[in-house]
Coordinates of N, CA and C in Angstrom, one line a residue:
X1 N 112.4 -19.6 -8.9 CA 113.7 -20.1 -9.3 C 114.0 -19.9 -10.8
X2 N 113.1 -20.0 -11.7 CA 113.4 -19.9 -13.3 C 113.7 -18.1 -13.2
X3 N 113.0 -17.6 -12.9 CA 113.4 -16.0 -12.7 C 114.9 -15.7 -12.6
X4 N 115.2 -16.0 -11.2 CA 116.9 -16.4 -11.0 C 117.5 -16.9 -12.0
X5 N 117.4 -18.0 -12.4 CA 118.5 -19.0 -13.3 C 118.1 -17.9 -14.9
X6 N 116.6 -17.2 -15.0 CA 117.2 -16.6 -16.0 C 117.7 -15.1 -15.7
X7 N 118.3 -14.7 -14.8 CA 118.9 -13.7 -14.8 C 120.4 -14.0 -14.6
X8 N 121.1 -15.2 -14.1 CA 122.3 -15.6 -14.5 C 122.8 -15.7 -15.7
X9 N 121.9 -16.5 -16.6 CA 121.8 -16.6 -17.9 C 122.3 -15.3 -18.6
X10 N 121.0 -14.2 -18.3 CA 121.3 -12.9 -18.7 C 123.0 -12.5 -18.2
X11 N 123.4 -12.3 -17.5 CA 124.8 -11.9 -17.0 C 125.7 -12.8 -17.8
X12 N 125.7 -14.4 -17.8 CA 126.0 -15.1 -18.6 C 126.6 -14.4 -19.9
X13 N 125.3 -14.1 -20.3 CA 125.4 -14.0 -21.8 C 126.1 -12.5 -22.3
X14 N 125.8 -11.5 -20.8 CA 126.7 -10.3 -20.8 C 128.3 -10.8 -20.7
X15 N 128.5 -11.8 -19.9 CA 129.9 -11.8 -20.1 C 130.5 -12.0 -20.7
X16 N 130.1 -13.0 -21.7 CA 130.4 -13.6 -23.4 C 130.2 -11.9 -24.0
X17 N 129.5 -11.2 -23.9 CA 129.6 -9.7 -24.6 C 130.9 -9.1 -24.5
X18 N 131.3 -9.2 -23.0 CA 132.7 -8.8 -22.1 C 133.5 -9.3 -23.3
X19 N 133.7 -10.6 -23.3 CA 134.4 -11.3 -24.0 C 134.9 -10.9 -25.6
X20 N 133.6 -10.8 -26.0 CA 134.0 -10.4 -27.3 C 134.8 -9.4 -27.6
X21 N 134.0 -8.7 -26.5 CA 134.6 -6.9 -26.4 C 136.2 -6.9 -26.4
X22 N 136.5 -8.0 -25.3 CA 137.8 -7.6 -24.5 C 138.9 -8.7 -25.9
X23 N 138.4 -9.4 -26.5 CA 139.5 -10.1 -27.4 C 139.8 -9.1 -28.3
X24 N 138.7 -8.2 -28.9 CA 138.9 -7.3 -30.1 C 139.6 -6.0 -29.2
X25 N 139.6 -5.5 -28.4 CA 140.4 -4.7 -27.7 C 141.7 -5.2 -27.5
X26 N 141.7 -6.5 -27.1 CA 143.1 -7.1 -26.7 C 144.0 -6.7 -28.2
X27 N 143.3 -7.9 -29.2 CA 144.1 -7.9 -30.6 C 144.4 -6.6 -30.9
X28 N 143.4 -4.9 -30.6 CA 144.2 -3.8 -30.9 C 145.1 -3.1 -29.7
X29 N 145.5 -3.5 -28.4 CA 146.6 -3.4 -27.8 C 147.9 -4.0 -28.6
X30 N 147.7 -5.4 -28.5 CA 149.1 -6.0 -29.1 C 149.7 -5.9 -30.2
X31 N 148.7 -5.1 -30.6 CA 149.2 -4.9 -32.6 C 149.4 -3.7 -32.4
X32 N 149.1 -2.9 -31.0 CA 150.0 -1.1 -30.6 C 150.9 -1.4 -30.1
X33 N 152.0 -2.6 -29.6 CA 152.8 -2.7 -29.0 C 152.4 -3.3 -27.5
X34 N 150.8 -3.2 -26.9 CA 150.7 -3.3 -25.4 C 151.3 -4.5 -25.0
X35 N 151.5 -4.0 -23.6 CA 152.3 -5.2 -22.9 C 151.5 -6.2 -21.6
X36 N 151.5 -6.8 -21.5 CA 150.9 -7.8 -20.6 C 151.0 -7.6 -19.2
X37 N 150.5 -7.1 -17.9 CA 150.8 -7.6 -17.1 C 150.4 -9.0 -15.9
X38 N 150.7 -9.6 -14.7 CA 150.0 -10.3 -14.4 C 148.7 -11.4 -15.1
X39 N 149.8 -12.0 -16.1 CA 148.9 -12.9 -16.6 C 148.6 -14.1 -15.6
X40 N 149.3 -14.3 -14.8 CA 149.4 -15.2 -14.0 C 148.3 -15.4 -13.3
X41 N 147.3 -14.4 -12.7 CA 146.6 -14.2 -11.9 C 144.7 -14.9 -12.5
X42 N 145.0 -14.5 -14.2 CA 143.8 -14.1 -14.9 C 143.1 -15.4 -14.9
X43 N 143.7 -16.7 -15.4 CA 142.6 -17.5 -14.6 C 142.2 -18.3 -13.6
X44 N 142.4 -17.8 -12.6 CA 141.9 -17.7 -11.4 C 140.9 -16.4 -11.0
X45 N 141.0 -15.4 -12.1 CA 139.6 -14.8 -11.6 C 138.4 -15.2 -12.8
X46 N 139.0 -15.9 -13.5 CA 137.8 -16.4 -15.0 C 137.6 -17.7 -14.2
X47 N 138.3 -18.5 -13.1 CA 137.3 -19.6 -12.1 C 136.4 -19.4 -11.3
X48 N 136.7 -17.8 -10.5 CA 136.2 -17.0 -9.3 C 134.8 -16.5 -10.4
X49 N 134.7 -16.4 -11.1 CA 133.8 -15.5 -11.7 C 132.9 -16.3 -12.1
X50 N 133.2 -17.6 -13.3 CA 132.2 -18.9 -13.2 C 131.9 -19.3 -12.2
X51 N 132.4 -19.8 -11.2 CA 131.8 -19.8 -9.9 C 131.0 -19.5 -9.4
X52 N 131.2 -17.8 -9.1 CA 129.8 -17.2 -8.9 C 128.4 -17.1 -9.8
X53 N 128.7 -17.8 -10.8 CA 127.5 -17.9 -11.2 C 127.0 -19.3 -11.3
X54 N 128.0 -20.2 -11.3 CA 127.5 -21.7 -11.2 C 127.0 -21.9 -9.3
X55 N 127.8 -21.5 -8.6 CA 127.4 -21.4 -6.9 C 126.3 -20.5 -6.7
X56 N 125.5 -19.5 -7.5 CA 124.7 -18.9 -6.9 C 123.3 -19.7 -7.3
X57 N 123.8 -20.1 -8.8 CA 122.2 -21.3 -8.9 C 122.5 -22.4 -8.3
X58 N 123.3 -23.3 -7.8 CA 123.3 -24.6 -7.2 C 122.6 -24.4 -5.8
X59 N 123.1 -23.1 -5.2 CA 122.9 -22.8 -3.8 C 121.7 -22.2 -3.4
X60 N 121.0 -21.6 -4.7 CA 119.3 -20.7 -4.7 C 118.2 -21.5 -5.3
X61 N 118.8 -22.9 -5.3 CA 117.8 -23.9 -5.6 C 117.3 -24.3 -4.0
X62 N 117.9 -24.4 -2.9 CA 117.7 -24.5 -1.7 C 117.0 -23.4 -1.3
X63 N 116.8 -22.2 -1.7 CA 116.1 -21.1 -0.8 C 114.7 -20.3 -1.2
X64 N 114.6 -20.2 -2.9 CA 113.8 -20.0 -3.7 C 112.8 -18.7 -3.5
X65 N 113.5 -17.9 -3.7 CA 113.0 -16.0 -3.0 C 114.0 -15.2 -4.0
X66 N 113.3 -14.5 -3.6 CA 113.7 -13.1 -4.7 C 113.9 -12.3 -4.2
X67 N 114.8 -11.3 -3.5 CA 115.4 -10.1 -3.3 C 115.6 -9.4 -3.5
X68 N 114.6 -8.2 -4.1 CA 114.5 -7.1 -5.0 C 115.6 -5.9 -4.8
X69 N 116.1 -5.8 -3.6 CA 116.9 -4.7 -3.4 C 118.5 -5.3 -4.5
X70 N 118.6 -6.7 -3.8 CA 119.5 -7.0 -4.5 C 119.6 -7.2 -6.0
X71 N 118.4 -7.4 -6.4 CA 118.5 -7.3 -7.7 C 118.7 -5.7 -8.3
X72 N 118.6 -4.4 -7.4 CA 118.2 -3.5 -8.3 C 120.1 -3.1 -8.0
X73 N 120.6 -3.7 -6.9 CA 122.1 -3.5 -6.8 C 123.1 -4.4 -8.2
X74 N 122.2 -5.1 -8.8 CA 123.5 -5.9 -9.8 C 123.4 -5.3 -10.9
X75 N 121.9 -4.5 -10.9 CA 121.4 -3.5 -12.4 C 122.2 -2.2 -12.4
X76 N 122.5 -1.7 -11.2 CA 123.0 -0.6 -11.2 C 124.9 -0.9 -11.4
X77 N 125.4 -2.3 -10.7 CA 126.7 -3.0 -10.9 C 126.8 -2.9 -12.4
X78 N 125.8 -3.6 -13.5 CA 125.9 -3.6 -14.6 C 126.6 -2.0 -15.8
X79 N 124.9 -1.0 -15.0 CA 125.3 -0.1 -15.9 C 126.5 0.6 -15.4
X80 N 127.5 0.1 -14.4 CA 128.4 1.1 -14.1 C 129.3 0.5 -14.7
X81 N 129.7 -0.9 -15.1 CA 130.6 -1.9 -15.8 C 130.9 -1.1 -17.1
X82 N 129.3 -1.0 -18.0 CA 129.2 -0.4 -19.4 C 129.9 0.4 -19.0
X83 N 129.5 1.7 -18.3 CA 129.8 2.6 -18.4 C 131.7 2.9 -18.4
X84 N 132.6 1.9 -17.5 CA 133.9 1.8 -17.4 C 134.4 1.3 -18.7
X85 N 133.7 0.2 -19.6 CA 133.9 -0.6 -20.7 C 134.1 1.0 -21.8
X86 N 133.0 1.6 -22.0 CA 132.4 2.8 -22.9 C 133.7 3.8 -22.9
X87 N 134.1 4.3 -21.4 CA 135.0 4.9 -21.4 C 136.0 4.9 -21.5
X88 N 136.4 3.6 -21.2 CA 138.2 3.1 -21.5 C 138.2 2.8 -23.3
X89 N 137.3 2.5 -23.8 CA 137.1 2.2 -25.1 C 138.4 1.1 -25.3
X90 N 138.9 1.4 -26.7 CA 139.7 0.1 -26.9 C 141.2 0.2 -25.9
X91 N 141.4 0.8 -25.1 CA 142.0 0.4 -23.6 C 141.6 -0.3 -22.6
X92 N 139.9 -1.0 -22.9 CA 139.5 -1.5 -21.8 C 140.2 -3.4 -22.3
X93 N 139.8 -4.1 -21.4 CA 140.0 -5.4 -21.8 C 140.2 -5.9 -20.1
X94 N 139.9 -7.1 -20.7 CA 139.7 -8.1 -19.5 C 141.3 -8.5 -18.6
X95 N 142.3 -8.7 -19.3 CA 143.4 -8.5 -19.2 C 144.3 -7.2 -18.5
X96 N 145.3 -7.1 -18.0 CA 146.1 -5.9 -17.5 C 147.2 -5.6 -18.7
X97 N 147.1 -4.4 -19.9 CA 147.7 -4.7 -20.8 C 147.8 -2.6 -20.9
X98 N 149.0 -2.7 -21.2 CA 149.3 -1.3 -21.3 C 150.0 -1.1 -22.9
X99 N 149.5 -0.2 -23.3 CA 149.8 0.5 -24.5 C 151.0 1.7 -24.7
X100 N 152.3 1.1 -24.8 CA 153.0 2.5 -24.6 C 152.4 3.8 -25.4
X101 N 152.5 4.5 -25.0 CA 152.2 5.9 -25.4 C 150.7 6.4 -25.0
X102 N 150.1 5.5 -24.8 CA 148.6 5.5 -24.7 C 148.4 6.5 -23.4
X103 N 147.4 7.3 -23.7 CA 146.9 8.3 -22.6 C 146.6 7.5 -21.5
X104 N 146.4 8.0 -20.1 CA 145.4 7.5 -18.9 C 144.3 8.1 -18.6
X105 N 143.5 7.4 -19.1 CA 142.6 7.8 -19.2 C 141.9 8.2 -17.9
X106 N 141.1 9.6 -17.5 CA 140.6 10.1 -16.4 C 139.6 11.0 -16.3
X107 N 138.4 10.3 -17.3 CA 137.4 11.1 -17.2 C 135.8 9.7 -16.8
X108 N 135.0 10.1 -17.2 CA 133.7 8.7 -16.7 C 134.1 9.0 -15.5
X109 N 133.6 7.4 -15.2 CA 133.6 6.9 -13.7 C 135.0 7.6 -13.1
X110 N 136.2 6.7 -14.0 CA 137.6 7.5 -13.2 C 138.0 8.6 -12.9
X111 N 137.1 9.5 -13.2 CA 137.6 10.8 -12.5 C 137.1 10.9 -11.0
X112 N 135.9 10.1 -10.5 CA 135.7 9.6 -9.3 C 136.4 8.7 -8.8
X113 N 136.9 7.8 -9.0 CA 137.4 6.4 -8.3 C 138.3 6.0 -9.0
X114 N 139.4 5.3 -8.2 CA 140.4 5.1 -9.3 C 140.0 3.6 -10.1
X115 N 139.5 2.7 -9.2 CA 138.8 1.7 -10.3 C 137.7 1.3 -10.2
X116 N 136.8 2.1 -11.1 CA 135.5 1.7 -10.9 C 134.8 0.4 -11.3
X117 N 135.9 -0.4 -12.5 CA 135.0 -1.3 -12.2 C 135.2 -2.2 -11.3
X118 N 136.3 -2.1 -10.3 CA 135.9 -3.1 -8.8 C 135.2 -3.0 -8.4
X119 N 135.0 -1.8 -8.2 CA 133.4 -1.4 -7.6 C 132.0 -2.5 -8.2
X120 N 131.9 -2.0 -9.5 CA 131.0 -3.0 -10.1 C 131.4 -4.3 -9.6
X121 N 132.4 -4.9 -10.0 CA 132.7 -6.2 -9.6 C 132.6 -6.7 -8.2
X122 N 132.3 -5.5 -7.1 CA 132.1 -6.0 -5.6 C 130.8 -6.1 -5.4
X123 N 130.2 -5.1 -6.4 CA 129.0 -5.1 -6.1 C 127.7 -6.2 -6.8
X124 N 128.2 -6.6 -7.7 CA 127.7 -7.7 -8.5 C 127.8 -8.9 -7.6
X125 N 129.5 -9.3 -7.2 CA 129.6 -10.7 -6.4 C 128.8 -10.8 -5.3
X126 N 128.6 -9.5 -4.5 CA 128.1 -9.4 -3.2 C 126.6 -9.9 -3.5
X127 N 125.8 -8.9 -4.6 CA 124.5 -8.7 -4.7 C 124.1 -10.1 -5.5
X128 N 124.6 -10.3 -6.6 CA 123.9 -11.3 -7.3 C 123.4 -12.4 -7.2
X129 N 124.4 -13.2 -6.2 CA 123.6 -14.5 -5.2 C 122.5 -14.3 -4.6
X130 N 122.8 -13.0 -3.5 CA 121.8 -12.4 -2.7 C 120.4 -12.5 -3.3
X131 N 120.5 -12.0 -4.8 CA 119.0 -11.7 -5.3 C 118.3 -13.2 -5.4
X132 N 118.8 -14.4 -4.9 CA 118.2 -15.8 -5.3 C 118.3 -16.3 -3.8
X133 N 118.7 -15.7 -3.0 CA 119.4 -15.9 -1.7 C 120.6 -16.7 -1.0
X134 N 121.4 -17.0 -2.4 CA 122.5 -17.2 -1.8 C 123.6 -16.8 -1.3
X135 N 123.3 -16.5 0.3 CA 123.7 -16.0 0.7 C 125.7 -16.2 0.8
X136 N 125.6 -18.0 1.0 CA 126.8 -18.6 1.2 C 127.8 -18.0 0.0
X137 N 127.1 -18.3 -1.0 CA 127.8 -18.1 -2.1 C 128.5 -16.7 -2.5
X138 N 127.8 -15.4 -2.3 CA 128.1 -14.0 -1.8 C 129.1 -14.1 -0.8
X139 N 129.4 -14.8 0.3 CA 130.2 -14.7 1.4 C 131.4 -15.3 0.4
X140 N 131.1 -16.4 0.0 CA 132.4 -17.0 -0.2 C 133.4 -16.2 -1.3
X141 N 132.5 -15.6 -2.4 CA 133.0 -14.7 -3.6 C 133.4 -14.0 -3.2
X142 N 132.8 -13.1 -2.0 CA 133.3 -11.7 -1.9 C 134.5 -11.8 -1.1
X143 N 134.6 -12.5 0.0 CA 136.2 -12.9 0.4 C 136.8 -13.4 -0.3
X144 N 137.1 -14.2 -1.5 CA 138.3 -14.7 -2.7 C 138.2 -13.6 -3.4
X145 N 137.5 -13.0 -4.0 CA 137.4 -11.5 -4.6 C 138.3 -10.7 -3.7
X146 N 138.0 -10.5 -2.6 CA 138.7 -9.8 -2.1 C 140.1 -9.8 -2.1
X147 N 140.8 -11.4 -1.7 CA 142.0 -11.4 -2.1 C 142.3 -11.2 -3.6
X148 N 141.6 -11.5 -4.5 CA 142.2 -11.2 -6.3 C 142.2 -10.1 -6.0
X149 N 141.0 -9.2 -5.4 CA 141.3 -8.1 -6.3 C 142.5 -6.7 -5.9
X150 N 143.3 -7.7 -4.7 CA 144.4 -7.2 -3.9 C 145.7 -6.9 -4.9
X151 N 145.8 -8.7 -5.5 CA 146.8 -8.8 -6.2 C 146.1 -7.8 -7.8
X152 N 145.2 -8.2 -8.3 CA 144.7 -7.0 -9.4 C 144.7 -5.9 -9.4
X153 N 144.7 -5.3 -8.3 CA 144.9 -3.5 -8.3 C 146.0 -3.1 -8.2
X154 N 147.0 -4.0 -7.3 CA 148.5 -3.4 -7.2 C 148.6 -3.8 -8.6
X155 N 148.9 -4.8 -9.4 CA 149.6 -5.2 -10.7 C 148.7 -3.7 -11.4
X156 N 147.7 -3.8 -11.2 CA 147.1 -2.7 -12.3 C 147.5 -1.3 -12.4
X157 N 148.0 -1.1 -10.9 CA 148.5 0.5 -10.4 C 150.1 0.5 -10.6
X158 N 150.9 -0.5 -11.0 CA 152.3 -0.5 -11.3 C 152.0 -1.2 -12.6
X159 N 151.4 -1.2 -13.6 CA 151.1 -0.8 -15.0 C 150.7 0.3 -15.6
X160 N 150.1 0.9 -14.7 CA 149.4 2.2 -15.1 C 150.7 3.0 -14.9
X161 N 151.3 2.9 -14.3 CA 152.4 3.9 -13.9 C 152.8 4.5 -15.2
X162 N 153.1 3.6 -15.9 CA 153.9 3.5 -17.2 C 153.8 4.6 -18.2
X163 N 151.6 4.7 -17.8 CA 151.1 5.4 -19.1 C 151.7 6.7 -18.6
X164 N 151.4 7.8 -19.8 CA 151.4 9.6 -19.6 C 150.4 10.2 -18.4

């Protein structure tokens, strides 16, 4: 169980990384002019997201097992996040925020998929409980996820429109 709770921690502490990342990206959108979309949505996935990390330790204190496959699925979730973060550079952000003039970007991951990091993001919610065994917790995320990330990809693909 300490293994688990410290690899939440770890993710934890990556997300506060996200964070930082995505405020200093944000403040250089708004100071290019970027425009907001779908604010409405955003915290309700910053509850869905604590969640999954507060529901996967409440719920893998009941099961107490390690699931290596799933842990090597949240490592590979991880490096493919950087890798979307690295490449969008200061276009990335946590937010749906368009930069008039700003290129679209379509190289990295995006030249494969149009959003890769949902991808990461499915594959984290799915796997990450899993690796502690909670299983419930995985089921529950990945269906609420599923509906955000309905309303997040249309808003994101009638933002994107916008760019070049």
């Amino acid at each position: 169980m300490r293994a688990f709770v410290a690899l939440i921690l770890l993710v934890a502490v990556e997300r506060v990384a996200e964070l930082v990342v995505s405020k200093r990206n944000l403040e250089w959108s708004r100071a290019n002019g970027g425009r907001e979309f779908g604010a409405g949505h955003y915290p309700v996935m910053v509850a869905l997201h604590t969640g999954l990390l507060a529901g996967a330790v409440l719920e893998a204190r009941t099961r107490r097992r390690w699931i290596w496959p799933a842990f090597w699925v949240v490592v590979v979730a991880q490096a493919l996040r950087w890798w979307c973060i690295t490449t969008l550079g200061k276009q990335w952000n946590t937010r749906v925020v368009v930069v008039p003039g700003a290129p679209r970007i379509v190289g990295g991951p995006y030249r494969l998929v149009p959003h890769p990091n949902y991808v990461a993001v499915i594959l984290e919610g799915a796997a990450l409980p899993l690796v502690g065994g909670a299983w419930i917790t995985a089921g529950v995320f990945s269906a609420a996820n599923a509906l955000l990330l309905r309303t997040r990809i249309r808003v994101e693909n009638e933002a994107l429109r916008g760019l070049t």
